[in-house]
Short mmCIF file of C-alpha atoms in Angstrom, two decimals:
data_model
loop_
_atom_site.label_atom_id
_atom_site.label_comp_id
_atom_site.label_asym_id
_atom_site.label_seq_id
_atom_site.Cartn_x
_atom_site.Cartn_y
_atom_site.Cartn_z
CA MET A 1 0.00 0.00 0.00
CA ASN A 2 1.19 3.46 -0.92
CA PRO A 3 0.80 5.80 2.02
CA ARG A 4 -0.47 9.28 1.23
CA PRO A 5 1.24 12.29 2.74
CA ALA A 6 -0.77 13.78 5.50
CA SER A 7 -2.02 17.33 5.55
CA LYS A 8 -4.70 18.92 7.68
CA GLY A 9 -6.26 16.32 9.84
CA GLY A 10 -4.12 13.60 8.32
CA PHE A 11 -5.87 13.58 4.93
CA ARG A 12 -4.66 15.07 1.66
CA GLU A 13 -7.05 17.52 0.05
CA PRO A 14 -8.25 16.42 -3.38
CA GLY A 15 -6.67 18.19 -6.38
CA ARG A 16 -3.68 19.47 -4.38
CA SER A 17 -0.22 18.42 -5.34
CA ARG A 18 2.90 18.78 -3.29
CA ILE A 19 5.04 20.29 -6.07
CA ARG A 20 7.21 23.00 -4.65
CA GLN A 21 6.92 26.47 -6.21
CA ASP A 22 9.77 28.29 -4.53
CA GLY A 23 10.93 31.38 -6.48
CA VAL A 24 7.79 31.75 -8.59
CA GLY A 25 6.98 35.05 -6.85
CA LEU A 26 10.38 36.44 -7.83
CA ILE A 27 9.91 35.49 -11.50
CA GLU A 28 6.47 37.10 -11.52
CA VAL A 29 7.93 40.30 -10.09
CA LEU A 30 10.71 40.32 -12.70
CA VAL A 31 8.22 39.87 -15.56
CA ALA A 32 6.04 42.65 -14.14
CA VAL A 33 9.03 44.98 -13.91
CA LEU A 34 9.97 44.15 -17.52
CA VAL A 35 6.45 44.92 -18.78
CA LEU A 36 6.35 48.14 -16.75
CA SER A 37 9.76 49.19 -18.11
CA ILE A 38 8.65 48.70 -21.71
CA GLY A 39 5.51 50.74 -21.03
CA LEU A 40 7.50 53.57 -19.44
CA LEU A 41 9.92 53.63 -22.39
CA GLY A 42 6.92 54.06 -24.69
CA VAL A 43 5.61 56.93 -22.57
CA ALA A 44 9.05 58.59 -22.65
CA ALA A 45 9.19 58.29 -26.45
CA VAL A 46 5.75 59.87 -26.80
CA GLN A 47 6.74 62.69 -24.43
CA THR A 48 9.93 63.38 -26.40
CA ARG A 49 7.97 63.55 -29.66
CA ALA A 50 5.39 65.86 -28.10
CA LEU A 51 8.11 68.26 -26.92
CA ALA A 52 9.68 68.33 -30.38
CA ASN A 53 6.33 69.10 -31.99
CA ASN A 54 5.66 71.79 -29.40
CA ASN A 55 8.99 73.48 -30.14
CA SER A 56 8.23 73.34 -33.84
CA ALA A 57 4.80 74.91 -33.29
CA ILE A 58 6.39 77.72 -31.27
CA ALA A 59 8.80 78.42 -34.14
CA ARG A 60 5.90 78.58 -36.64
CA SER A 61 4.05 80.97 -34.33
CA MET A 62 7.13 83.20 -34.01
CA ALA A 63 7.52 83.27 -37.80
CA THR A 64 3.88 84.33 -38.14
CA VAL A 65 4.29 87.06 -35.51
CA ALA A 66 7.40 88.30 -37.32
CA SER A 67 5.57 88.48 -40.66
CA TYR A 68 2.80 90.56 -39.08
CA SER A 69 5.32 92.88 -37.43
CA ILE A 70 6.85 93.89 -40.77
CA LEU A 71 3.36 94.27 -42.23
CA ASP A 72 2.47 96.69 -39.42
CA ALA A 73 5.62 98.71 -40.11
CA MET A 74 4.75 98.80 -43.81
CA ARG A 75 1.22 100.00 -43.04
CA ALA A 76 2.76 102.88 -41.09
CA ASP A 77 4.91 103.72 -44.13
CA GLN A 78 2.36 102.78 -46.79
CA ALA A 79 3.55 105.10 -49.56
CA ASN A 80 7.09 103.71 -49.50
CA ALA A 81 5.80 100.13 -49.17
CA ILE A 82 3.67 100.48 -52.30
CA ALA A 83 6.59 102.14 -54.06
CA GLY A 84 8.68 99.02 -53.37
CA ALA A 85 11.04 100.32 -50.67
CA TYR A 86 10.49 97.13 -48.63
CA ASN A 87 10.78 94.66 -51.52
CA THR A 88 13.87 92.70 -50.54
CA THR A 89 15.14 89.54 -48.91
CA VAL A 90 16.92 89.75 -45.56
CA THR A 91 19.15 87.07 -44.09
CA ALA A 92 19.23 86.81 -40.30
CA ASN A 93 23.01 86.51 -40.04
CA ASN A 94 23.62 89.51 -42.34
CA CYS A 95 21.00 92.16 -41.60
CA PRO A 96 20.84 95.27 -43.81
CA SER A 97 22.13 98.59 -42.56
CA THR A 98 19.84 101.30 -41.24
CA GLY A 99 19.21 104.58 -43.01
CA SER A 100 15.76 105.45 -44.27
CA PHE A 101 12.65 104.48 -42.32
CA ALA A 102 12.16 101.40 -44.54
CA GLN A 103 15.79 100.29 -44.11
CA THR A 104 15.57 100.74 -40.34
CA GLN A 105 12.37 98.69 -40.17
CA LEU A 106 13.91 95.95 -42.30
CA ASN A 107 16.95 95.94 -40.01
CA TYR A 108 14.73 95.59 -36.92
CA TRP A 109 12.74 92.84 -38.62
CA CYS A 110 15.88 90.97 -39.63
CA THR A 111 17.21 91.22 -36.06
CA GLU A 112 13.88 89.90 -34.74
CA LEU A 113 14.03 86.94 -37.15
CA GLY A 114 17.54 86.14 -35.97
CA ALA A 115 16.63 86.39 -32.30
CA THR A 116 13.54 84.18 -32.53
CA LEU A 117 14.37 81.71 -35.31
CA GLY A 118 18.16 81.62 -35.29
CA ALA A 119 20.72 84.07 -36.66
CA VAL A 120 21.93 81.74 -39.43
CA ASP A 121 21.97 81.95 -43.22
CA THR A 122 18.96 79.62 -43.51
CA THR A 123 16.71 82.11 -41.69
CA THR A 124 15.45 84.57 -44.27
CA GLY A 125 12.58 86.97 -44.71
CA GLN A 126 11.29 88.15 -48.06
CA VAL A 127 8.92 91.04 -48.75
CA ALA A 128 7.21 91.38 -52.13
CA CYS A 129 4.59 94.11 -52.60
CA THR A 130 2.78 95.12 -55.76
CA GLY A 131 2.03 98.69 -56.78
CA VAL A 132 -1.56 98.34 -55.50
CA GLY A 133 -0.61 97.25 -51.98
CA ASP A 134 -0.88 93.46 -52.20
CA CYS A 135 2.04 92.11 -50.19
CA THR A 136 3.47 88.66 -49.65
CA ILE A 137 5.77 88.05 -46.69
CA THR A 138 7.77 84.80 -46.74
CA VAL A 139 9.73 83.68 -43.70
CA THR A 140 12.02 80.68 -44.18
CA TYR A 141 13.85 79.01 -41.31
CA ASN A 142 15.51 75.74 -40.33
CA ASP A 143 13.30 73.64 -38.07
CA SER A 144 15.53 70.68 -37.31
CA ARG A 145 13.60 70.23 -34.02
CA ILE A 146 10.86 68.35 -35.85
CA GLY A 147 13.17 65.39 -36.50
CA VAL A 148 12.67 62.72 -39.12
CA MET A 149 8.91 63.20 -39.46
CA GLY A 150 9.12 66.57 -41.18
CA SER A 151 11.27 68.83 -43.27
CA SER A 152 13.95 70.93 -41.64
CA ALA A 153 13.30 73.80 -44.08
CA GLN A 154 10.05 75.47 -43.04
CA GLN A 155 8.33 78.38 -44.74
CA VAL A 156 5.56 80.66 -43.49
CA VAL A 157 3.85 82.72 -46.19
CA THR A 158 1.55 85.61 -45.25
CA GLN A 159 -0.43 87.57 -47.81
CA ALA A 160 -2.07 90.86 -46.91
CA MET A 161 -3.25 94.16 -48.33
CA LEU A 162 -1.86 97.40 -47.00
#
């Protein structure tokens, strides 16, 4: 006769085996930590991408604000703007000299572009006005913050009437 191991009251409970499971709790904890780590890495990647997109959006907003600032200056000097005194391209690392009111405003605008979007040769601002007061302002800048999902050369075009 094969004696059964005794448990509570001397009888073995049905369906219970006596296989030892030492260390199973540790393995479960390690698997849980692994799954949690993978999840946290995913959250960190999403956060990094969100910050890059936020920086890119700020740069686009600053380019738009800069285009409206030169338009406001041109509205204050409307006769010269229509005559073409503002029609030029400025580069943020080589701003034009001051002199007339239009040249001074272009210098201030160029300095603003350099301060907000980077004083490099890829940051440019172009003004093109027709003789009837239709103006197109184009701001081009390097937005390498966006990463591989977008283009590093960004352009904001604003069209307005004086």
